[in-house]
Tab-separated table of C-alpha atoms in Angstrom:
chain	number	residue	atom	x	y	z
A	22	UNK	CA	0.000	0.000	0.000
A	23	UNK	CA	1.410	3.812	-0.216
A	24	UNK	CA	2.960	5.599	2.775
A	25	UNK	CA	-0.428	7.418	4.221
A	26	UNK	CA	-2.014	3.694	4.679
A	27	UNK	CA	1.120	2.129	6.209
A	28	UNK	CA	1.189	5.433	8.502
A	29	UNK	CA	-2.332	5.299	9.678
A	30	UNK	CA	-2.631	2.077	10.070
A	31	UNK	CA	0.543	2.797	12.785
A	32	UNK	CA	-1.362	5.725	14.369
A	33	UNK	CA	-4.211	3.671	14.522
A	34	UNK	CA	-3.181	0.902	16.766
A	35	UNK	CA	-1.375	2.951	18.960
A	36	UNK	CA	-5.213	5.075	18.983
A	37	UNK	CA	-6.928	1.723	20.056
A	38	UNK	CA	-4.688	2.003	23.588
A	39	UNK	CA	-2.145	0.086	22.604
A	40	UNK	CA	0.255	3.531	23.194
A	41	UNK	CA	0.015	3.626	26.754
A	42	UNK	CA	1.190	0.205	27.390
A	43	UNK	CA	5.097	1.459	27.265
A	44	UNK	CA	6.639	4.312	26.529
A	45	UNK	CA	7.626	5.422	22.748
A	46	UNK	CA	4.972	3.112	21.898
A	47	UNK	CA	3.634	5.462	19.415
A	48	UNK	CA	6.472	5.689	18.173
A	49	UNK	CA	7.208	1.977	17.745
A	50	UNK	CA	4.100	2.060	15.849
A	51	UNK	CA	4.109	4.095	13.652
A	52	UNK	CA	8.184	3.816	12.689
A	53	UNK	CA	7.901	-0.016	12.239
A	54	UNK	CA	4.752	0.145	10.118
A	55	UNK	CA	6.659	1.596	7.492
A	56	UNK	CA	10.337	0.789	8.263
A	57	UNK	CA	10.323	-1.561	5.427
A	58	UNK	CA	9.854	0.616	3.226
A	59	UNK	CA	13.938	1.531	3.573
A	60	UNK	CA	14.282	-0.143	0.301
A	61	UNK	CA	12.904	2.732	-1.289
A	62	UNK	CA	16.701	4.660	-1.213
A	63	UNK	CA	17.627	2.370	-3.910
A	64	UNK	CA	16.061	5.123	-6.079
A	65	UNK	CA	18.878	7.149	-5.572
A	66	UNK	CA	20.385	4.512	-7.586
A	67	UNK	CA	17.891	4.941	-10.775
A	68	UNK	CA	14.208	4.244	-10.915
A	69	UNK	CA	14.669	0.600	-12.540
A	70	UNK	CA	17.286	-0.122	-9.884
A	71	UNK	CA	14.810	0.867	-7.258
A	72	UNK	CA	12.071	-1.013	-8.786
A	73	UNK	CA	14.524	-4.599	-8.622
A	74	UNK	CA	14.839	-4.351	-4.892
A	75	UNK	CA	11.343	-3.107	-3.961
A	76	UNK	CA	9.759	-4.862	-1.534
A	77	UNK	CA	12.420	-7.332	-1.381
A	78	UNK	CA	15.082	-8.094	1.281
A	79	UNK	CA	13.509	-5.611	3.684
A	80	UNK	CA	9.761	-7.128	2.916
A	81	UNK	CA	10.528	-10.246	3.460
A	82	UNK	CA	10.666	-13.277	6.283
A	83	UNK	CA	14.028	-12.123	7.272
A	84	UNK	CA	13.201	-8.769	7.780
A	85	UNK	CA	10.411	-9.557	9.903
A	86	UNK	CA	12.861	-11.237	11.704
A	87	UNK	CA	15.283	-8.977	12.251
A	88	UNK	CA	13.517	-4.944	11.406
A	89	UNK	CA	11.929	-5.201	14.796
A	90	UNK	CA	14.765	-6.575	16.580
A	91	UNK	CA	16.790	-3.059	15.434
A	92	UNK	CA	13.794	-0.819	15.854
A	93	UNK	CA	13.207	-1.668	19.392
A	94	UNK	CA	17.117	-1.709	20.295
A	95	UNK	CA	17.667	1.842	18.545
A	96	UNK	CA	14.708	3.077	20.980
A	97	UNK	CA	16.044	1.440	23.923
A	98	UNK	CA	19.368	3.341	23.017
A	99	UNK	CA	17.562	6.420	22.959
A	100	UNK	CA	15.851	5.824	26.166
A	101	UNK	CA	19.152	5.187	28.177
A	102	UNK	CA	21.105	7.854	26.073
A	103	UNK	CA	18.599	10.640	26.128
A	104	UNK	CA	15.303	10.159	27.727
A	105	UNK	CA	14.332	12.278	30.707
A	106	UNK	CA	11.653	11.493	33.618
A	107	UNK	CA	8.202	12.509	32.530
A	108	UNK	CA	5.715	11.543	35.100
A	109	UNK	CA	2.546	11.806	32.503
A	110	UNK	CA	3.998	8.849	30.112
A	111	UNK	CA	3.829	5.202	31.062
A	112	UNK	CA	6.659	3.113	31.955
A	113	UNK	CA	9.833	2.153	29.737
A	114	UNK	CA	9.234	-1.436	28.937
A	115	UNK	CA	11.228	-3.205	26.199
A	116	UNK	CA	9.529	-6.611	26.603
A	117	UNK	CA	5.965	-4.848	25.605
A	118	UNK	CA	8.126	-2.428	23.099
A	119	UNK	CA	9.738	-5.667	20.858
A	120	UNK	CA	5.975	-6.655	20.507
A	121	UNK	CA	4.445	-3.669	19.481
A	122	UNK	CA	7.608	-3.524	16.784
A	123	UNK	CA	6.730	-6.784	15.549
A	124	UNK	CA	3.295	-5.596	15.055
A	125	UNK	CA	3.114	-2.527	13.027
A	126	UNK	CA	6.436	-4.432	10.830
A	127	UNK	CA	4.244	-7.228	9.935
A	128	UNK	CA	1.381	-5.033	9.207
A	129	UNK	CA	3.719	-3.346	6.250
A	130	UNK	CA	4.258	-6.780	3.898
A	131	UNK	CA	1.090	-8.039	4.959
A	132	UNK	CA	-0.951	-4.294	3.636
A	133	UNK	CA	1.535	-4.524	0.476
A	134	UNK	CA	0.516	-8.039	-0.264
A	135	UNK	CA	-3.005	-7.166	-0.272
A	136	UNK	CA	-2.591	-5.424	-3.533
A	137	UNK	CA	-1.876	-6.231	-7.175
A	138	UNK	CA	1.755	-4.585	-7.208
A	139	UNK	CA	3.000	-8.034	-5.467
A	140	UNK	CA	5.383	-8.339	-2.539
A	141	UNK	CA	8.344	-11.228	-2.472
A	142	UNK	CA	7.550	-12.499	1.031
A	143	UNK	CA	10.203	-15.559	1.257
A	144	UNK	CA	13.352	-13.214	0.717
A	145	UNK	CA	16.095	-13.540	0.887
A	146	UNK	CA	15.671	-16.895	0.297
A	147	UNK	CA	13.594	-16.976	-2.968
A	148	UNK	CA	12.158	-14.244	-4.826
A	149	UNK	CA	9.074	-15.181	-5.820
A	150	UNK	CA	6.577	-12.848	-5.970
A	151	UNK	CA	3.019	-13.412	-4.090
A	152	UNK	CA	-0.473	-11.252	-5.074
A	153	UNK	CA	-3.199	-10.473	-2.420
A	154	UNK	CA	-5.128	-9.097	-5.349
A	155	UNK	CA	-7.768	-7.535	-2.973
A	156	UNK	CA	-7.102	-3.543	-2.832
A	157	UNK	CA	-5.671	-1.220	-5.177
A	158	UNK	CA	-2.556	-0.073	-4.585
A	159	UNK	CA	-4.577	3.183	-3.238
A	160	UNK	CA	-7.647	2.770	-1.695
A	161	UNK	CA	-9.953	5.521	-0.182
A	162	UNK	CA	-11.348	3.808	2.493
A	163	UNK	CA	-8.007	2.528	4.176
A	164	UNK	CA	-7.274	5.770	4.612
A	165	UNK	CA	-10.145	6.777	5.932
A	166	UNK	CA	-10.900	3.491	8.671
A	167	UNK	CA	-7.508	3.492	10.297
A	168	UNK	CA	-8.011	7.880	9.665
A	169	UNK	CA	-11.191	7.935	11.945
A	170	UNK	CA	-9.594	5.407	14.405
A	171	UNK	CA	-7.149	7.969	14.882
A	172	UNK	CA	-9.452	10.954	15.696
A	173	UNK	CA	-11.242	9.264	18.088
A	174	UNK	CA	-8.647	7.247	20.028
A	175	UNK	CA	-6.314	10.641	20.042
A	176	UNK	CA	-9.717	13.315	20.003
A	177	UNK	CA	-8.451	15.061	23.552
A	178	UNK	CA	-5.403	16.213	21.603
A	179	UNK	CA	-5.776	19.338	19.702
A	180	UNK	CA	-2.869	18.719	18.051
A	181	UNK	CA	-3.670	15.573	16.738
A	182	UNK	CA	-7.131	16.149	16.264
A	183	UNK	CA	-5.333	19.336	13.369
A	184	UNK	CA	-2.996	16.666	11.717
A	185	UNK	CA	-5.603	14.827	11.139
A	186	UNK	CA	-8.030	17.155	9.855
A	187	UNK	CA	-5.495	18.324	7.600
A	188	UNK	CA	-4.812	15.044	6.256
A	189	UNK	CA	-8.072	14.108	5.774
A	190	UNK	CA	-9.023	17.447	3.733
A	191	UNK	CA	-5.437	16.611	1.450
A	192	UNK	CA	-6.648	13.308	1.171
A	193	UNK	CA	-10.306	14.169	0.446
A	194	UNK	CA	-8.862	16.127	-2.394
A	195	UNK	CA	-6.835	13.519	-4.079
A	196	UNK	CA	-9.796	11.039	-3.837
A	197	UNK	CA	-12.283	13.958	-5.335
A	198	UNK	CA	-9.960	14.889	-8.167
A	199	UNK	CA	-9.155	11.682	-9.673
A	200	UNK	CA	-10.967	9.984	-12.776
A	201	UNK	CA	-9.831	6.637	-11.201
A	202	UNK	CA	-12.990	6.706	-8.385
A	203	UNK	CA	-16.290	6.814	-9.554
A	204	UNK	CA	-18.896	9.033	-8.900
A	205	UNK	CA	-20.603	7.223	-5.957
A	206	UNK	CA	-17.081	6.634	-4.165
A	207	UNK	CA	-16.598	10.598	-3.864
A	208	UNK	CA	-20.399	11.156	-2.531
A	209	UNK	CA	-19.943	8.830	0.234
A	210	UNK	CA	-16.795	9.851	1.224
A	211	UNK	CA	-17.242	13.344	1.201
A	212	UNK	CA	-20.359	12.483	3.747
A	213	UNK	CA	-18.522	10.285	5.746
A	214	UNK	CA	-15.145	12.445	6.330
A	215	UNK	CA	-17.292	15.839	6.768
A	216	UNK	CA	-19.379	13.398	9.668
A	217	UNK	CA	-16.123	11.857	11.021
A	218	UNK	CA	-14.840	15.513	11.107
A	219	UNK	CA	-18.038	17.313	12.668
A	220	UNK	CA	-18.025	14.629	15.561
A	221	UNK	CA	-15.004	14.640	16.423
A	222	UNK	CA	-14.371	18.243	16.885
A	223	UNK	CA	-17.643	18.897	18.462
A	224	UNK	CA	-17.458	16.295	20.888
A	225	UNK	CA	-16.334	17.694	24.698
A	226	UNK	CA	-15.519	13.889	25.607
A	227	UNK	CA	-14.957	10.966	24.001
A	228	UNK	CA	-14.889	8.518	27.352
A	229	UNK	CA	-14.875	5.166	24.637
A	230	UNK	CA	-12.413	6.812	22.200
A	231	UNK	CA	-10.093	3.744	22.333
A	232	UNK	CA	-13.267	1.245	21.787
A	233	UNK	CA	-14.019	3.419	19.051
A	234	UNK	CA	-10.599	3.127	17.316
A	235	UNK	CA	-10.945	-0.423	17.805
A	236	UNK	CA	-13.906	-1.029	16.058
A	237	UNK	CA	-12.767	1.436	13.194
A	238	UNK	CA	-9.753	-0.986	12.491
A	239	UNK	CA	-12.086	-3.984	13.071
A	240	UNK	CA	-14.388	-3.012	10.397
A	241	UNK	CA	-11.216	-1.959	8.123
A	242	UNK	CA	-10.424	-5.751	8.144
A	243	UNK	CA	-13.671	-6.473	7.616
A	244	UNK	CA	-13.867	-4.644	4.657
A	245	UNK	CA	-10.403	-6.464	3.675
A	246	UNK	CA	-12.059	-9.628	4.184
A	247	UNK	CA	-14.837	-9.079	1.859
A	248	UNK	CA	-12.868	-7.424	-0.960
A	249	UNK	CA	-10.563	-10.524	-0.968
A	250	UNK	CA	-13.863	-12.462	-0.905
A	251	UNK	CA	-15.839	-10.373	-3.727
A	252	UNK	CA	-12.290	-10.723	-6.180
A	253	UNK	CA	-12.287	-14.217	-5.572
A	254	UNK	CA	-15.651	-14.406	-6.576
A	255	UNK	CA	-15.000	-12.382	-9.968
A	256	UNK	CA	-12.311	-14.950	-11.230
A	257	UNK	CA	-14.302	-18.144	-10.433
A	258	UNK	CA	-16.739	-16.021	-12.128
A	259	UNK	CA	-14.989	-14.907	-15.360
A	260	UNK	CA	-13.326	-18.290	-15.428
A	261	UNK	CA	-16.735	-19.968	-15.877
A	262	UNK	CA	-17.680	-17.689	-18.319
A	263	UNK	CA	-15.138	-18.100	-20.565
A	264	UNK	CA	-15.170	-20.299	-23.760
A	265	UNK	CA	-12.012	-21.864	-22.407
A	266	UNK	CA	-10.333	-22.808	-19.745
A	267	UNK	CA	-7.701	-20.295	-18.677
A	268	UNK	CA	-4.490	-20.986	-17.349
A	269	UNK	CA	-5.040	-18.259	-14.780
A	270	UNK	CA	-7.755	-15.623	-13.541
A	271	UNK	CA	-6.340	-12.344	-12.030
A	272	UNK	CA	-8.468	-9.099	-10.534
A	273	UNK	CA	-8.018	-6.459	-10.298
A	274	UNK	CA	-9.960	-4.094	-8.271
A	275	UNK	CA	-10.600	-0.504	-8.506
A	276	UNK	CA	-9.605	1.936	-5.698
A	277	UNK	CA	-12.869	2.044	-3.572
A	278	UNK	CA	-15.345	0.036	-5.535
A	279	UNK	CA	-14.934	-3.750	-4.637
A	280	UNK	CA	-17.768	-5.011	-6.787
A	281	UNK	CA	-15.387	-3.242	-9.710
A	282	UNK	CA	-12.714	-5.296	-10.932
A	283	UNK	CA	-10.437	-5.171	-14.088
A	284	UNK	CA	-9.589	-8.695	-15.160
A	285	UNK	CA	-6.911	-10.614	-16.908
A	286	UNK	CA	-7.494	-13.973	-18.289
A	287	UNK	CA	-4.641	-15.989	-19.206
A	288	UNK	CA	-4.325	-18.719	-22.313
A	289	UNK	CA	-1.554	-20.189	-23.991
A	290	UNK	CA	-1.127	-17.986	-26.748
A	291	UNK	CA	-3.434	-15.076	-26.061
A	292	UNK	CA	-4.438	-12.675	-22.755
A	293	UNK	CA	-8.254	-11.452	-22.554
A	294	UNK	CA	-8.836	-8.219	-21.174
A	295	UNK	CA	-12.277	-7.702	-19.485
A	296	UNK	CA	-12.828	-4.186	-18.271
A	297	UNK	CA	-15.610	-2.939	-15.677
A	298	UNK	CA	-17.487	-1.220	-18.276
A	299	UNK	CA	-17.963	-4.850	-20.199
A	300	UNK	CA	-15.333	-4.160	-23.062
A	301	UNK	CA	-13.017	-6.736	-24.019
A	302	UNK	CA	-9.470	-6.899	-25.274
A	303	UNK	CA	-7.558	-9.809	-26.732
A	304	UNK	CA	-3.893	-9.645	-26.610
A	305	UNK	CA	-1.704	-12.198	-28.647
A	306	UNK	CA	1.124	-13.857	-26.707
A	307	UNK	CA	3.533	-15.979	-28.936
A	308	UNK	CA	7.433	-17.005	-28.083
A	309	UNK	CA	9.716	-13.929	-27.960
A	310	UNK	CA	12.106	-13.706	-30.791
A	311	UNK	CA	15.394	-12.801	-30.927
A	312	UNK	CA	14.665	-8.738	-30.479
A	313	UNK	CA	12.221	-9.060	-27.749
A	314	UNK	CA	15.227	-11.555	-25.824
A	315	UNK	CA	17.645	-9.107	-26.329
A	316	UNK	CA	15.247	-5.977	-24.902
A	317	UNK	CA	14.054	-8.096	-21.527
A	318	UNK	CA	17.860	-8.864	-21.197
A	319	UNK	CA	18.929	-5.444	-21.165
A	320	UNK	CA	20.352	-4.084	-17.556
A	321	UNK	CA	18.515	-1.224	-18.016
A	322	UNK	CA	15.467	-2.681	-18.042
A	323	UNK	CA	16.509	-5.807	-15.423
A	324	UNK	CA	14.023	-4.488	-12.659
A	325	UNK	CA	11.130	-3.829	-15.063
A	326	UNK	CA	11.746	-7.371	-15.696
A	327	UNK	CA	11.549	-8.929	-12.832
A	328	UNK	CA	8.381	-7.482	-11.077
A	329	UNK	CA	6.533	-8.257	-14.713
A	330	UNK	CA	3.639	-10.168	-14.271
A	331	UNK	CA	1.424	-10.323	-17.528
A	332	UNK	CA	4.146	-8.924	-19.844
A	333	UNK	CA	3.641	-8.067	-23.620
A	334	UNK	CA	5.246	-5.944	-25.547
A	335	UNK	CA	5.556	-3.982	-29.145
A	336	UNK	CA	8.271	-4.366	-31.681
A	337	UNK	CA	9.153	-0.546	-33.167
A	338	UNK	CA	11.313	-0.674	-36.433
A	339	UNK	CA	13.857	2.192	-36.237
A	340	UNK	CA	16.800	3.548	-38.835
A	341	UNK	CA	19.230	1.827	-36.381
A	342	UNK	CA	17.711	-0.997	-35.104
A	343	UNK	CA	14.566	-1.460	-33.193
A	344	UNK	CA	12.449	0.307	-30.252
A	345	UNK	CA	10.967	-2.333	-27.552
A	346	UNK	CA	7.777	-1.077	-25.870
A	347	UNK	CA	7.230	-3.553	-23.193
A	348	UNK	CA	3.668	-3.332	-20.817
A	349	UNK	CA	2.182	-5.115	-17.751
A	350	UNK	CA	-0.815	-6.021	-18.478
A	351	UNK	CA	-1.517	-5.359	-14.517
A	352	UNK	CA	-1.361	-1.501	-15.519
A	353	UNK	CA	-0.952	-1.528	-18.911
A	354	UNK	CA	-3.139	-2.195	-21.310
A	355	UNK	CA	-5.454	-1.434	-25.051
A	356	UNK	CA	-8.100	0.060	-22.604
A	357	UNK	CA	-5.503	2.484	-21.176
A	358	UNK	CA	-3.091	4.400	-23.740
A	359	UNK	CA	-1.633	6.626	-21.339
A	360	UNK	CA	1.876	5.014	-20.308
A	361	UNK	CA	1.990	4.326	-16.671
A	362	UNK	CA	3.801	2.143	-13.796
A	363	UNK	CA	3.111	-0.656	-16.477
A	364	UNK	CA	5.582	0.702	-19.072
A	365	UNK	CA	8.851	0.458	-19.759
A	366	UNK	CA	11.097	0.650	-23.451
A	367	UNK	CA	14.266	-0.378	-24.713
A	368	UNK	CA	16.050	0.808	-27.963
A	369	UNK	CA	17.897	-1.463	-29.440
A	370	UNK	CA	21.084	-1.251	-31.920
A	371	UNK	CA	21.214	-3.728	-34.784
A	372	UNK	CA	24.438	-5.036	-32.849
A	373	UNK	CA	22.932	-4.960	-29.592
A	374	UNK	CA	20.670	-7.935	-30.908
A	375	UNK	CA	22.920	-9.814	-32.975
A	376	UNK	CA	25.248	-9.892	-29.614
A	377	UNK	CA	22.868	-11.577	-27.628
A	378	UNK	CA	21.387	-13.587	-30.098
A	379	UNK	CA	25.338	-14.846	-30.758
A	380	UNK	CA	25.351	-15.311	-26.917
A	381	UNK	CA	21.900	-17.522	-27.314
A	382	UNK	CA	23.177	-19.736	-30.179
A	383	UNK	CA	20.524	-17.575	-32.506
A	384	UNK	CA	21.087	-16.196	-35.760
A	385	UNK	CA	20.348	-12.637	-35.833
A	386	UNK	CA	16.556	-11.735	-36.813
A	387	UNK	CA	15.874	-9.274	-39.535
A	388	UNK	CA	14.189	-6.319	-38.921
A	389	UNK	CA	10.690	-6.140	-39.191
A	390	UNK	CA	7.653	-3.772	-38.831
A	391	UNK	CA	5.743	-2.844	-35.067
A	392	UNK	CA	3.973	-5.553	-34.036
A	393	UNK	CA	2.609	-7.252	-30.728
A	394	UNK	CA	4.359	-10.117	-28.347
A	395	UNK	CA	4.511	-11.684	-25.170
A	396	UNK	CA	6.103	-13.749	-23.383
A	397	UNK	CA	5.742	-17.494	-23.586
């Protein structure tokens, strides 16, 4: 999920109580709930470089081995290095503080693997990729469960009470503005925030403010529960509908709307498209040739490459060789001409392909005009 869902969901637990069982519990929480996200400074690196080690090493079983063991002892240093007496805080204990560290880590991998981006849980010690296929990568309302968990369980705090108004009227601005959530997505969350918002500043007490945050987060999993259940639901039921058998049935939903869903049906030789709005899209997949082998082998491409999923691609004659437009089908598809996450090209040099196809045992291909391919 993106940053503001792995943050809330942080602010949220520690909102249900859970920050007044040790001190720097909050910010256990909400530190470790997005600590794995470190991997993100291979972007420093290059964009493709950063997109080979995402959600990688520091998603996966060893890091939720060893992420909370360092979180908790880098507080615990800060506690004996720095920390002074403050009678309205609870009581330093690292027992109760390696818990809640193990908690809001494992929430990160387990929110990422809920979408259809993918996380590679078993690294370091295989890196293959595993699909929740339940949420967007953004959805509105996990922002706004874990959001209204927070202003309850913090609503005596002023301060908090402003962060979080703030957030939720930047937030309520991305959800109104995009194209991506339909009409009846932005009516009921522009009643539900300006509710959440109203009650919480006009209440003078709030004695159940934790049991309120609880419940908030317990129906945010409910809602996870039957989003995972209404996607499952959509492949069995495209599956059955389909003249053959597919090799494999993948949704995926749109941001807010779980009875939406984009889906991918995979064949031997061809993808089918089916888009919420009933359109459908078949998209050829024969054996790469030599060009296409030479463009997924390219370095600059090698993380593109490896968090594929549904790959195809276009073939682009040029003066010196070819152009290699390769898509995800996840993202990128006939229904959606604007280039996104799903997108990635390679040029190629007439001796850039007759190198690797020499390195293959190939004979170099002649050129030859755009046209579609996938990957076996």
């Amino acid at each position: 999920m993106d940053p503001f869902a792995h943050t809330l969901v942080g602010a949220g637990l520690a909102a249900t109580g859970l920050r007044k069982q040790t001190r720097y519990a909050t910010a256990a929480l909400l530190i470790g709930a997005n600590l794995p996200d470190i991997d993100v400074l291979a972007t420093f690196w290059g964009e493709d470089t950063m997109l080979y080690h995402r959600r990688g090493w520091t998603h996966g079983i060893l890091a939720l081995v060893v992420l909370p063991m360092v979180l908790a002892g880098l507080i615990a240093l800060w506690q004996r290095l720095f920390a002074k007496p403050r009678p309205d805080t609870p009581a330093f204990r690292f027992s109760v503080l390696l818990a809640l560290c193990y908690l809001a880590v494992a929430t990160h991998p387990l929110l990422d693997w809920l979408n259809t981006y993918g996380v590679r849980l078993l690294m370091p010690f295989d890196d293959t990729w595993f699909y929740g296929d339940t949420l967007f990568i953004i959805d509105p309302w996990l922002w706004l469960l874990p959001l209204a968990a927070v202003m309850f369980g913090w609503h005596a705090s002023n301060r908090v009470r402003t962060g979080a108004t703030v957030f939720a009227l930047a937030a309520s601005i991305m959800v109104l503005s995009t194209h991506l959530t339909p009409l009846l997505v932005k009516l009921l969350w522009f009643v539900l925030v300006a509710g959440l918002l109203v009650s919480v500043w006009r209440a003078t007490t709030l004695d159940r403010g934790p049991r309120l945050a609880q419940a908030c987060l317990a129906l945010m999993v409910t809602y996870i529960g039957s989003t995972w259940t209404l996607a499952r639901q959509a492949e069995t039921h495209a599956a059955n509908a389909a003249a053959a058998t597919p090799l494999q049935v993948q949704a995926n939903p749109l941001p807010g709307t779980p009875l939406a869903h984009r889906l991918v049906l995979v064949f031997d030789d061809h993808y089918l498209l089916q888009t919420p709005d009933g359109n459908e899209y078949r998209v050829e997949r024969p054996p790469a040739n030599a060009v296409v082998k030479a463009a997924l082998a390219s370095p600059e491409v090698r993380g593109f490459v490896t968090w594929m999923r549904f790959p195809y691609w276009e073939v682009e004659e040029t003066a010196s060789g070819w152009l290699v437009h390769l898509y995800d089908l996840r993202y990128q598809g006939p229904d959606d001409p604007t280039a996104g996450i799903g997108y990635a090209q390679v040029a190629l040099e007439t001796d850039d392909v007759r190198d690797a196809a020499a390195s293959q045992g190939q004979q170099r291909p002649a050129q030859e005009k755009k046209k579609n391919n996938t990957l076996p």
